[in-house]
Each structure stands twice: as C-alpha cells, then as structure tokens.
XYZ file of C-alpha atoms in Angstrom:
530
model
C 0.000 0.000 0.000
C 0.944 3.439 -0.402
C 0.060 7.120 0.389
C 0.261 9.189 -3.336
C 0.356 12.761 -3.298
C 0.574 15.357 -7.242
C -0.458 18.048 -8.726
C -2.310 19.259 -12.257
C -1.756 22.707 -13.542
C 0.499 24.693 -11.996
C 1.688 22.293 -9.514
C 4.787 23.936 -6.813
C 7.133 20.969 -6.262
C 8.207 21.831 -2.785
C 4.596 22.149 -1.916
C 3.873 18.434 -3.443
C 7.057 17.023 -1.428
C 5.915 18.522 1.585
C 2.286 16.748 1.304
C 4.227 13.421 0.933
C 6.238 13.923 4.140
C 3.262 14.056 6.031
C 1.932 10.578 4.938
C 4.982 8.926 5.157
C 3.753 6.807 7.293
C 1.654 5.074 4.528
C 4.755 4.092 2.926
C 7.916 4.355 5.153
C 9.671 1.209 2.691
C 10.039 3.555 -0.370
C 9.981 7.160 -2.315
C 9.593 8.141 -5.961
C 8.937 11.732 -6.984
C 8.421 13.251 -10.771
C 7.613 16.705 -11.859
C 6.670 18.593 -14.860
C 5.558 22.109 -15.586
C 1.807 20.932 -15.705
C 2.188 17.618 -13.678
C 4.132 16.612 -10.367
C 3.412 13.299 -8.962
C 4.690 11.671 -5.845
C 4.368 7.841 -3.910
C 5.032 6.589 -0.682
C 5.034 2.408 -0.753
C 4.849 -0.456 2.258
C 6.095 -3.191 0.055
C 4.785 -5.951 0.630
C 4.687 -7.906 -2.530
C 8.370 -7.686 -3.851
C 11.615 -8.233 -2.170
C 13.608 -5.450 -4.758
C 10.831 -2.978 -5.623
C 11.110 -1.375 -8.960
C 11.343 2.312 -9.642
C 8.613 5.385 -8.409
C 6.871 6.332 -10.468
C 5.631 3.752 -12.217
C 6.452 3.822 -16.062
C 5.646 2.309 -19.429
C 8.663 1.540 -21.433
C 9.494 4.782 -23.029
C 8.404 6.900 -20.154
C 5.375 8.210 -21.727
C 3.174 6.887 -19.230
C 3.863 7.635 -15.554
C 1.689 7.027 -12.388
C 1.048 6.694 -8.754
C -0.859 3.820 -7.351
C -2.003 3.081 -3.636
C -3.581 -0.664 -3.716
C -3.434 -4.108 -4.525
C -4.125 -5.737 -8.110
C -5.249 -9.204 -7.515
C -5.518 -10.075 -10.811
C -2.053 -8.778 -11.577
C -0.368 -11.887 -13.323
C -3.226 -12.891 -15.445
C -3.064 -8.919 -16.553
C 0.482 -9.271 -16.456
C 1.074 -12.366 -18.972
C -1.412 -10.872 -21.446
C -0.105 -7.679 -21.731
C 3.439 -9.227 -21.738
C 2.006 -11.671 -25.071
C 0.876 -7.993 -26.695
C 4.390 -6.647 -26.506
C 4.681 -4.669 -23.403
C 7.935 -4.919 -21.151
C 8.221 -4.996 -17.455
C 10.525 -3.261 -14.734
C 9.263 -4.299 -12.441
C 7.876 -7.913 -10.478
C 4.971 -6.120 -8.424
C 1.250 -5.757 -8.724
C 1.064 -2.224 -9.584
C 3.163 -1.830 -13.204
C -0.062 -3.331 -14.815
C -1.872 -0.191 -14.824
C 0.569 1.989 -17.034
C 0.755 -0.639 -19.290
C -3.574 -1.280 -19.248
C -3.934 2.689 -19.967
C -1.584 2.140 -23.156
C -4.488 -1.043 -24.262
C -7.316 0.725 -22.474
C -7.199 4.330 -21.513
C -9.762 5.369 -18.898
C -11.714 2.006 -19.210
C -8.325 0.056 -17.200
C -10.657 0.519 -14.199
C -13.002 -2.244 -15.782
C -9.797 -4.942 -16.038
C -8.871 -4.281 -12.573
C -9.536 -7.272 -9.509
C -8.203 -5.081 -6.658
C -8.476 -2.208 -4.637
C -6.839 1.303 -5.923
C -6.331 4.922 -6.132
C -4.496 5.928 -9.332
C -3.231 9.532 -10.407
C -1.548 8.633 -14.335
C 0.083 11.341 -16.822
C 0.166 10.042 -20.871
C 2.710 12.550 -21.681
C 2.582 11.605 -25.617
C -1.364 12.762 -25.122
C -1.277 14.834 -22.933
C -3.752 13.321 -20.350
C -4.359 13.015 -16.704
C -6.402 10.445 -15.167
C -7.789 9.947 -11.416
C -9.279 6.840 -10.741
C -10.891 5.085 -7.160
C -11.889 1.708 -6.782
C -15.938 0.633 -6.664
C -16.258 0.428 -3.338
C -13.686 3.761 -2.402
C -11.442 0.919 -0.146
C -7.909 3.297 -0.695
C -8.654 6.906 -0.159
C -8.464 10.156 -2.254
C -8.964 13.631 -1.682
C -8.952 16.853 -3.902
C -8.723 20.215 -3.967
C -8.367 23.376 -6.062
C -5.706 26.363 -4.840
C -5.291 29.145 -7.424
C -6.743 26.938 -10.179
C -4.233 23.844 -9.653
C -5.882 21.142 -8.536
C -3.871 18.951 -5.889
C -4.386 15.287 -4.526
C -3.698 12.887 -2.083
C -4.637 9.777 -0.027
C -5.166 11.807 2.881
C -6.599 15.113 3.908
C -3.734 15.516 6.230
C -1.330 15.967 3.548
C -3.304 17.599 1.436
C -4.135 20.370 3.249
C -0.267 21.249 2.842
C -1.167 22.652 -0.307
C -4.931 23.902 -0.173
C -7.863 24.116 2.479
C -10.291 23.587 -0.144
C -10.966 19.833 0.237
C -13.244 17.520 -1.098
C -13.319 13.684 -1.468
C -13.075 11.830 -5.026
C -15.665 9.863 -5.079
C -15.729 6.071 -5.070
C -15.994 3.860 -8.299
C -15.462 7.166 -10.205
C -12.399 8.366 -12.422
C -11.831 11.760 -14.415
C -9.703 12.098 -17.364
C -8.574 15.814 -18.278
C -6.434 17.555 -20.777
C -3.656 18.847 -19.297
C -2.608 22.258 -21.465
C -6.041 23.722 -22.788
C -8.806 21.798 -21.001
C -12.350 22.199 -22.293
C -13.855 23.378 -19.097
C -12.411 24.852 -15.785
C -11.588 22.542 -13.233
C -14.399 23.062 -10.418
C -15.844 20.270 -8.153
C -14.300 16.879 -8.372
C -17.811 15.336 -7.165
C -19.509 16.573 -10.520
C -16.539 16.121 -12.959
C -15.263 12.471 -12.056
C -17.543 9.806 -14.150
C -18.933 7.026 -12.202
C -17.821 3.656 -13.490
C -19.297 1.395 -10.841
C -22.323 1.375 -7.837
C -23.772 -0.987 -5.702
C -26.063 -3.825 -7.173
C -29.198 -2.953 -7.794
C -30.847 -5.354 -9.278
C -33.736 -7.527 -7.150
C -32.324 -10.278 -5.365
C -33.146 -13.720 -7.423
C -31.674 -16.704 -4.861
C -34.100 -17.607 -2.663
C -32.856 -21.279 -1.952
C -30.552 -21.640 1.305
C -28.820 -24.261 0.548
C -27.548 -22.350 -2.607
C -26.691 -19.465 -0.987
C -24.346 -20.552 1.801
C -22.380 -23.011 -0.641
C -22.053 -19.619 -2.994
C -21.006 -17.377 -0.022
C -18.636 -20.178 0.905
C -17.200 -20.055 -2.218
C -16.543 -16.974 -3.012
C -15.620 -16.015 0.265
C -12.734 -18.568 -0.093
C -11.769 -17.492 -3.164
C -11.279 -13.791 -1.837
C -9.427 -14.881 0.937
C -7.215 -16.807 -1.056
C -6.626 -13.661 -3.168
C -5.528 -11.723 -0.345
C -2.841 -13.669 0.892
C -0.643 -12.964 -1.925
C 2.201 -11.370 -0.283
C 6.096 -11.851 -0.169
C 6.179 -11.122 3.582
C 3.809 -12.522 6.628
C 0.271 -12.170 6.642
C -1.619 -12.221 9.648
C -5.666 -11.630 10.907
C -7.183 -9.450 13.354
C -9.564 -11.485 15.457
C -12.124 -9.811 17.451
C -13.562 -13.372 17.949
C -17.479 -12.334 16.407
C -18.271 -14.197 13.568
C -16.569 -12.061 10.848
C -13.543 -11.908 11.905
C -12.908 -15.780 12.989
C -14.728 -16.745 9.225
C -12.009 -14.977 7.717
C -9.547 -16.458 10.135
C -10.760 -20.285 9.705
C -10.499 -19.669 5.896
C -6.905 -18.146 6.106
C -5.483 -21.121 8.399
C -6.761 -23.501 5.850
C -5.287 -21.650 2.825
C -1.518 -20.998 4.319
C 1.165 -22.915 5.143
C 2.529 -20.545 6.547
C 1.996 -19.564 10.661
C -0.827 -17.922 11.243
C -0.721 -14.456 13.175
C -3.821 -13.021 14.973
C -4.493 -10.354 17.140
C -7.069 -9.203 19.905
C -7.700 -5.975 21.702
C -9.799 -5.166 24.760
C -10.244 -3.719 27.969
C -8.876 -6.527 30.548
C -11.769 -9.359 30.765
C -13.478 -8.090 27.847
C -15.793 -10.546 25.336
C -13.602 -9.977 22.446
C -10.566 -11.126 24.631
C -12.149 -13.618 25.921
C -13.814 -15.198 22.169
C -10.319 -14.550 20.658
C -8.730 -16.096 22.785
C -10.789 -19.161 22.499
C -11.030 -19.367 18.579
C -6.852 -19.090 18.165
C -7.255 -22.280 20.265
C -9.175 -23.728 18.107
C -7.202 -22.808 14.864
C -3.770 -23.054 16.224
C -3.237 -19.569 15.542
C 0.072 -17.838 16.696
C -2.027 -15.269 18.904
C -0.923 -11.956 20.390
C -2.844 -9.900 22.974
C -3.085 -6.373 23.822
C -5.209 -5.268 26.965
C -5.285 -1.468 27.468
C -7.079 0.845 30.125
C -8.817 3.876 30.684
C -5.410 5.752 30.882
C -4.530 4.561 27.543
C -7.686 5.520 25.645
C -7.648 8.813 27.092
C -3.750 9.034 26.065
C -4.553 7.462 21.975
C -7.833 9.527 21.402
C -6.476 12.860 20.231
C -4.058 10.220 17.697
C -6.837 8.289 16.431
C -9.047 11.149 15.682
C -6.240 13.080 14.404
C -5.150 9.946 12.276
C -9.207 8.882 11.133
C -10.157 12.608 9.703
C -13.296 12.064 11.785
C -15.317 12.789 14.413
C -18.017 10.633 13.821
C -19.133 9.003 17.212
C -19.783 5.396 16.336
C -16.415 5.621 14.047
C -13.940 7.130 16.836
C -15.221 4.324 18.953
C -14.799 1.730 16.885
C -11.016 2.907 15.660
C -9.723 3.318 18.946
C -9.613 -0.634 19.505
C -8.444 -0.613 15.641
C -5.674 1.432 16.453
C -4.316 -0.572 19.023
C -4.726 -3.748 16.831
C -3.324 -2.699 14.235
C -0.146 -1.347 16.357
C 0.451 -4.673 17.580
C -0.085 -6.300 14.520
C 2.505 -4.390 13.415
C 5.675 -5.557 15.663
C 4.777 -9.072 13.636
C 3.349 -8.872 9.960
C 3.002 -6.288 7.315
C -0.512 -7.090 6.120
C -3.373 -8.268 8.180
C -6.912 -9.215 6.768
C -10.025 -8.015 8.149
C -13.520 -8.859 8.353
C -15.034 -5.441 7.159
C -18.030 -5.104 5.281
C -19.959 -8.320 6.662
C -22.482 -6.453 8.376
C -23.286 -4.633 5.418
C -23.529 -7.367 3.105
C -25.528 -9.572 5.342
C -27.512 -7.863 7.662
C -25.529 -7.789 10.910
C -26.925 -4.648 12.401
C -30.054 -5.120 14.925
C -31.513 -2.102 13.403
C -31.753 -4.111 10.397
C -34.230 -6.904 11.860
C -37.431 -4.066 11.944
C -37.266 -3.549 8.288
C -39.837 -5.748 5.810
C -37.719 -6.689 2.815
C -37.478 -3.953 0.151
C -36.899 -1.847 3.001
C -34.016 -4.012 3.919
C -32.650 -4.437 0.404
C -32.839 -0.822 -0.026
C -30.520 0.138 3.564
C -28.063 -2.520 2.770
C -27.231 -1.051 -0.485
C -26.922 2.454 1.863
C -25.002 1.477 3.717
C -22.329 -0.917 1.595
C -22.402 3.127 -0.585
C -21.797 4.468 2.361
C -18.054 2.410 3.566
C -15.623 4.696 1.874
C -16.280 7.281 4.432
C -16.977 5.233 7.837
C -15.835 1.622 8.393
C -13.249 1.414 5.507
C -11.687 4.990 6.033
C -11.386 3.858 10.148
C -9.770 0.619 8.929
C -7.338 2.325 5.965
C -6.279 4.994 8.628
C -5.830 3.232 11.685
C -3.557 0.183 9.973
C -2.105 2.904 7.568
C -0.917 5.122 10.637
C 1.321 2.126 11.695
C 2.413 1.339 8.558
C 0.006 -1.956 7.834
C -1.820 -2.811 5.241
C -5.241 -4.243 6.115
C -7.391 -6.088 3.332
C -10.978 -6.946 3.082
C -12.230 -10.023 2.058
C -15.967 -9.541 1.917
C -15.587 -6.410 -0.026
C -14.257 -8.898 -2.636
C -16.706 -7.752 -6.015
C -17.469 -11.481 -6.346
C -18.599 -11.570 -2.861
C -20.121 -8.474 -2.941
C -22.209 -9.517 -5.995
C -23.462 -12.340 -4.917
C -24.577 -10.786 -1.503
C -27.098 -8.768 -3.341
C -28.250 -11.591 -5.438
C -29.474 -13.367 -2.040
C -32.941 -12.334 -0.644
C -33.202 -10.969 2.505
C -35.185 -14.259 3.684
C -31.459 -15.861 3.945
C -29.824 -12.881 5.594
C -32.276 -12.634 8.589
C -34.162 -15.434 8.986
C -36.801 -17.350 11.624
C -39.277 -16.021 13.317
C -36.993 -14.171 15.236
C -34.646 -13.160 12.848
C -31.097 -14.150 13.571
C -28.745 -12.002 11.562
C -26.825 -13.044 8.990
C -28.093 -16.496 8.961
C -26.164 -17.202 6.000
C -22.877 -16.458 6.966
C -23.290 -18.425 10.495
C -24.333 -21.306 8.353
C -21.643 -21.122 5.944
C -18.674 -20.882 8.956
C -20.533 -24.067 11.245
C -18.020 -26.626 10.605
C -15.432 -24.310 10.566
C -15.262 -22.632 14.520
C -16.765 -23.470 17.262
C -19.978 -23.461 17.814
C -20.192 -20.892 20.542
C -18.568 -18.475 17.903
C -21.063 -19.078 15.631
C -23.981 -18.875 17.407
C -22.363 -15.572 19.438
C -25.050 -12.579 18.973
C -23.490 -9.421 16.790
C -21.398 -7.046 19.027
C -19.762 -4.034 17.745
C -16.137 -3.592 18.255
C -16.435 -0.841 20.937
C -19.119 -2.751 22.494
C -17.334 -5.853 22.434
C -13.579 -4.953 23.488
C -15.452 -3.275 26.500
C -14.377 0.359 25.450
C -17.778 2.058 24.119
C -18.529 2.864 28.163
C -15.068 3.862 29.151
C -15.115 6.267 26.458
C -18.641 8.025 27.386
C -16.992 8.583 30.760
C -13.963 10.323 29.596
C -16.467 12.634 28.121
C -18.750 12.948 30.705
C -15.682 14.038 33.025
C -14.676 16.630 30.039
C -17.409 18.039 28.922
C -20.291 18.911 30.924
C -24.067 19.101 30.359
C -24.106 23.134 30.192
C -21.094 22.810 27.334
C -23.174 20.515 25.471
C -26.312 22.549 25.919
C -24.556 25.406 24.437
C -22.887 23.921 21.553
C -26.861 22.233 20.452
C -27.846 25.930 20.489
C -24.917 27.318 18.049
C -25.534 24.116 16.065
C -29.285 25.222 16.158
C -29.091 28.776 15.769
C -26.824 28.161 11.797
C -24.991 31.036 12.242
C -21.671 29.373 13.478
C -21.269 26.989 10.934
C -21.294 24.168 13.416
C -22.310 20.797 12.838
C -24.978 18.925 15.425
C -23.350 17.335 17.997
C -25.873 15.082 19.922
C -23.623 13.779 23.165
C -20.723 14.753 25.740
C -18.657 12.135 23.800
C -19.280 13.654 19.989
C -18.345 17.533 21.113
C -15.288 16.013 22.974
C -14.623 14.109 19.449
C -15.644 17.311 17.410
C -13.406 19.705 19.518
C -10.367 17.440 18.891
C -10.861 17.048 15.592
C -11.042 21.014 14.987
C -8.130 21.486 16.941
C -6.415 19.503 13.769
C -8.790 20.335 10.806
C -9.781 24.007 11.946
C -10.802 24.258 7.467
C -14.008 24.636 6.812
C -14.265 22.453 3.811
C -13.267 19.354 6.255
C -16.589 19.022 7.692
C -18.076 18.088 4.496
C -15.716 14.882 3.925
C -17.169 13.645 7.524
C -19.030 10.573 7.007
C -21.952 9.897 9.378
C -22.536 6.336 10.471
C -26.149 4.743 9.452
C -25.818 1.603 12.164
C -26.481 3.560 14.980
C -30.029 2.949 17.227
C -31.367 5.705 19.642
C -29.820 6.001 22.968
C -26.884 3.781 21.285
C -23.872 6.556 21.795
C -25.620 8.464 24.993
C -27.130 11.155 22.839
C -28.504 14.244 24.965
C -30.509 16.866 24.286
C -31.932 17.106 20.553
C -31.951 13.014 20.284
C -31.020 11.216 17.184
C -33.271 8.490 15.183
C -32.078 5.424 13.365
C -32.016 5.461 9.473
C -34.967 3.852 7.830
C-alpha cells in the first residue's frame, strides 16, 4: 500500500514534497517523486509484494506513461502475462506496473480490467492526459482540492491540506480524465466532474434457496481470501472473535502454510478477549494480545481522531480498539486481513431486523455506498498510521455480488430473525460453535471500550457545554455541525483542533448503524435510518 500525493496545472514541487512527508507513514519502505511544468506526482510504498521494488513512479517503457498507485491488483499476473504476449515490457515484479501498461491497451476504461483495490493519479505525456481513478467500493482513499486553479491530490486530507484548504473527497468507483494544457472546461468540483464507473447492485435479489446461498457465499468467500494472501512477507488476521472476523480467520489457516498471526484488543476481561482467545485455540493460531485501560484511551484519542479525519461518534469508537490492533499487529506482519463489510452485506446490524424486505434491500445497499467514508476509512487509517496494510475479504466484487443476489429471507431469517443467517451457516463446521452462534457485538461494544469512552467525556465536557454547543448548532450562524452527546463535542473539539478548514466538515461521514440512545445522545436526540 501506499500514500500518493501530485499536482495538475500549476503544480509547486516543494509544496507536493511537503504533502508526501506528512503521509509517510503510509509508505515508510520507499519514495519516488516526478515533476513537470503541468504535472508533479509523488508515492510513498509499504512493500509488501516484492523483495527489490522497482522504480517510483511507475512507467511504461518509453516513459510516456507515468503514475502513482495506492492498492493491490489481484488479478495482476493474469493482466500481467497478457499484456506481456501484446508486446509490453516490465521493470518491475509487483502488482502495480499493470496499470501503465492497461492505460496504453485501455485508456480510462483500465478501471473495468482491474480485480483489486486502488487509487491511481496517471500522466500520458505523448497525449497529454491526466487520469484519477478510485476503486468501486472507495477501499484506498483520495482527496482533492483546487488552490489558485491547480488542482492537488492525495490519499489523505492531512497531507493535502499542505497545499490547499479547499478539500473535497473523489468519489468512489469514479475516475476523471482531463487535458492537461487547454482543457475544455475549468476545473471546479471533483464530485460533478469524475464519471462514475461502478455502484452498488441494484438489481432484485433472485436466490431464494438456502442451501444455494451458503455453498455460494462459501465459495466466493474462499476465493477472496485466497486472493488476499498474496504477499512476499507474513500475513496475519485481526480477530475480534465475532463471527466475521474468525470466518475470515478459519479460511486463512486452511489456505496458508505458513503460521498464522492473529491479534485481539480489549479492555482486561473483555468478550472480544475472551472469544479470541478461544477461537486461536481452536485454529492453532500464533495469537498476540493487547489489553489497554482507561489511561490509555484517554492518552490514543487525540491520535486516532487526528489519524481517522473524523469525528463521527460510532467511528472514533470503533477505531480506537483498531488502532491498538493494528499497532500490535505491526511488531509481527506487514498485512493483516479483516472482516469489514460483513455487516453490510448480510444484515448484521439489529436495526436491520425491523425492516420488511425492500426496506431491507434498499438500507443494505446504503449502507455498503456508504463504507468509503466510515468503516473502511477507520480501517485504511488506523492500519495505515502504523504502517500496515489491512485487506478486506468480503468487499471482494465477487462476494459483494453475490450478496445482493441473495434475498433478505437468507440474511435474517426465523421467526426471530437471527442475523446473517447465512454467513453463520456457511462458517458451522469451521469454529466453534459458541462463535457461531455468538449474537453481533460491535467492536467498541465488544472490546469493553464504548462505556469507558462516554466517561472520559462525561468528566470533560459537561451538560451546560453541550447545551450550548446544540444551540450554536441550532441557531446556523456558526457553521457548526450537530453534535448530539458529551462524547461527539469532545470528538468534534479534537478534531477542529487539527482540521480548523471549513471544507473538512463536508468529507465527515456519518454512520447509518447507529439505534437511539446507542452513543448516549442528549438533548436534541437522534433516530435510526430507515
């Protein structure tokens, strides 16, 4: 993985090399840097796929065609040998060369060829073309923004605010292609320029049969793990011990033959711990532990929040357990998997279990659109921030597909709908039963932190503080966002302290899992989505 960092126009150099500094942490291994008059591009990597990385940029032969990528092509040797058969020369052994090489076969419509995860900035120099491109499902970040009418990019907004406070996200399954001397129209907001290339199923669900459906989830879900680890150095698997997480884990012990790494976080005594603890057992994992405290939450929380470029309630909860993970992860592997996206796919949340089917079909799809800027940004910048490269087997496209091809009847099902009935039958044979059958629990929840965290805020921030910031919220004349609890002001005033631009607050994804009463809201209330 990688943090990539340019510029298009009028790009300043310096400026461009000072946004890459500040995510170096997304790619401590290696550095490449190119600059033009119009174009300056820059990369960051965490190898983790060769053991002599080839040049930065990335080039065709001649040079003509340059790029940044941050991701991972799974499909990269089946792209590689056919490109290879049509003439094209490698520098490289890596996952990443593909793409220069695709745009020379393909132009804009490599996005289509790509199994993977990825956020591309490419130059054609012979055309004189510049192309931005994000995976479907927005899994690798990338932000924009215009300064004097140059438009600058990178994975984070914390290094690209070093060139411009006007910020916006690229959106997910999107990509732009401009011409870099003369363009046909100013450049103006990314949002309504970049062409969408991919979205979330839509069509109605046609696989009623059970039976069916847990052999396909199985499947596929095997097949995605197996995809992800493809790596030259250690993988390992973060292990909450919920369902997800120990699926993916079962899977992964099967697949390697290599030792098996996973980790667990929690407050001392916790469930998570506890589970964890007990499926490593039964996988002969090599499994680490990490038990932290009140102290240390108070101590991480300006980090994480500083680190997620949120303030979102449900999502600083949930990182702050990530965060530790993935640091201990670290001191072992470079790559961990992750059981992401589950929930979204097959109905985890208990929200989920009052909806009658379209209804259900219809928030699913939300919230799966809605993952580049909640789960999936807390997972890319709490691993990234310790160097680690998380993947996300469920978000596999295959898996993904086929998710919205079952009917809700197999997701929640019984008369008392247990959630995601599929995915509990596809892992029985495969952990123990207690793991199985354990009820969803977020992470927070689960590693015992969601409570220590409220009172941290309640001894921070009192009622009349809150009380006052509802009314500025209220009154629109401040600019400030609704905050509905002790613990989201404390989150919001730490998260101004480091984003104090405007143009911030609108790349703040809101979490849609959330149930009243859920994250101690106060005063004005919140509802659940329907």
């Amino acid at each position: 993985m990688s943090g990539i960092v340019g510029g298009l126009g009028s790009p300043d150099p310096s400026t461009v090399r000072r946004m890459l500094t500040h995510m170096r942490h997304r790619g401590p291994d290696q550095e490449g840097f190119w600059a033009s008059e119009e174009v300056v591009l820059g990369q960051n990597r965490l190898t983790t796929m060769e053991r002599t990385p080839g040049p930065l940029p990335l080039r065709n032969e001649d040079g003509a065609v340059i790029a940044v990528v941050d991701g991972q092509i799974y499909n990269f040797r089946e792209l590689r040998a056919r490109l290879q058969a049509h003439g094209h020369t490698f520098r490289s052994r890596g996952d990443t060369e593909v793409v220069v090489h695709l745009w020379e076969e393909h132009g804009p419509e490599l996005v289509t060829r790509l199994d993977g995860v990825f956020a591309i900035a490419l130059y054609d120099r012979r055309a004189g073309r510049f192309f931005l491109a994000r995976d479907p499902l927005g899994i690798k970040p990338l932000y924009g923004g215009l300064q004097g009418g140059t438009l600058y990019f990178a994975s984070e907004l914390g290094g690209l605010l070093a060139a411009t406070d006007q910020v916006e996200e690229f959106p997910q399954g999107s990509c732009l292609v401009r011409a870099v001397q003369e363009p046909s129209q100013p450049l103006t907001c990314l949002a309504d320029q970049a062409q969408p290339y991919w979205d979330v199923p839509t069509a109605p669900p046609d696989i009623t049969d059970p039976q069916a459906a847990v052999a396909g989830v199985r499947e596929r879900l095997r097949r995605a793990v197996e995809k992800r680890l493809l790596a030259r150095v250690p993988v390992g698997v973060f292990l909450s011990g919920g369902l997800d997480s120990s699926l993916i884990a079962a899977l992964a012990r099967q697949l390697t033959s290599r030792q098996l790494h996973s980790f667990a976080v929690g407050l001392a005594g916790s469930d998570d711990l506890r589970y964890a603890a007990r499926v490593a057992e039964a996988l002969e994992t090599v499994h680490h532990e990490y038990a932290y405290d009140e102290a240390d939450l108070e101590e991480a929380l300006p980090t994480v929040i500083a680190h997620l470029e949120s303030y979102d309630p449900a999502l600083v909860r949930s990182a702050i357990p990530t965060y530790f993970a993935a640091r201990l992860a670290r001191q072992h592997v470079k790559v961990v998997l992750s059981g992401e996206g589950a929930d979204e796919l097959f109905a985890g949340y208990a929200y989920l279990r009052r909806l009658d089917r379209q209804r259900l079909q219809r928030e699913l799809r939300a919230v799966t659109a809605a993952l580049h800027n909640t789960n999936l940004q807390r997972v890319d910048r709490m691993t990234m921030a310790h160097s680690l490269e998380a993947r996300v087997p469920f978000l596999d496209l295959e898996v993904v597909r086929w998710a919205f091809r079952l009917d809700p009847s197999v997701k929640l099902r019984g008369s008392e709908p247990v959630e995601k009935w599929v995915l509990r039958k596809a892992a029985e044979g495969l952990l123990p039963a207690s793991v199985v059958a354990r009820k969803k629990a977020k992470f927070a929840h689960g590693t015992g932190t969601s409570q220590v965290l409220q009172a941290i805020a309640a001894r921070r921030i009192s009622a009349e503080a809150l009380r006052r910031a509802q009314q500025q919220a209220a009154s629109r004349q401040t600019g400030m966002p609704l905050v509905r609890s002790r613990e989201e002001l404390l989150y919001y005033r730490l998260f101004r302290e480091r984003f104090p631009q405007k143009a911030v607050l609108a790349t703040v994804g809101r979490t849609r899992s959330v149930v009243p009463g859920e994250l101690g809201e106060e005063g004005l209330g919140q509802g659940a989505p329907a």
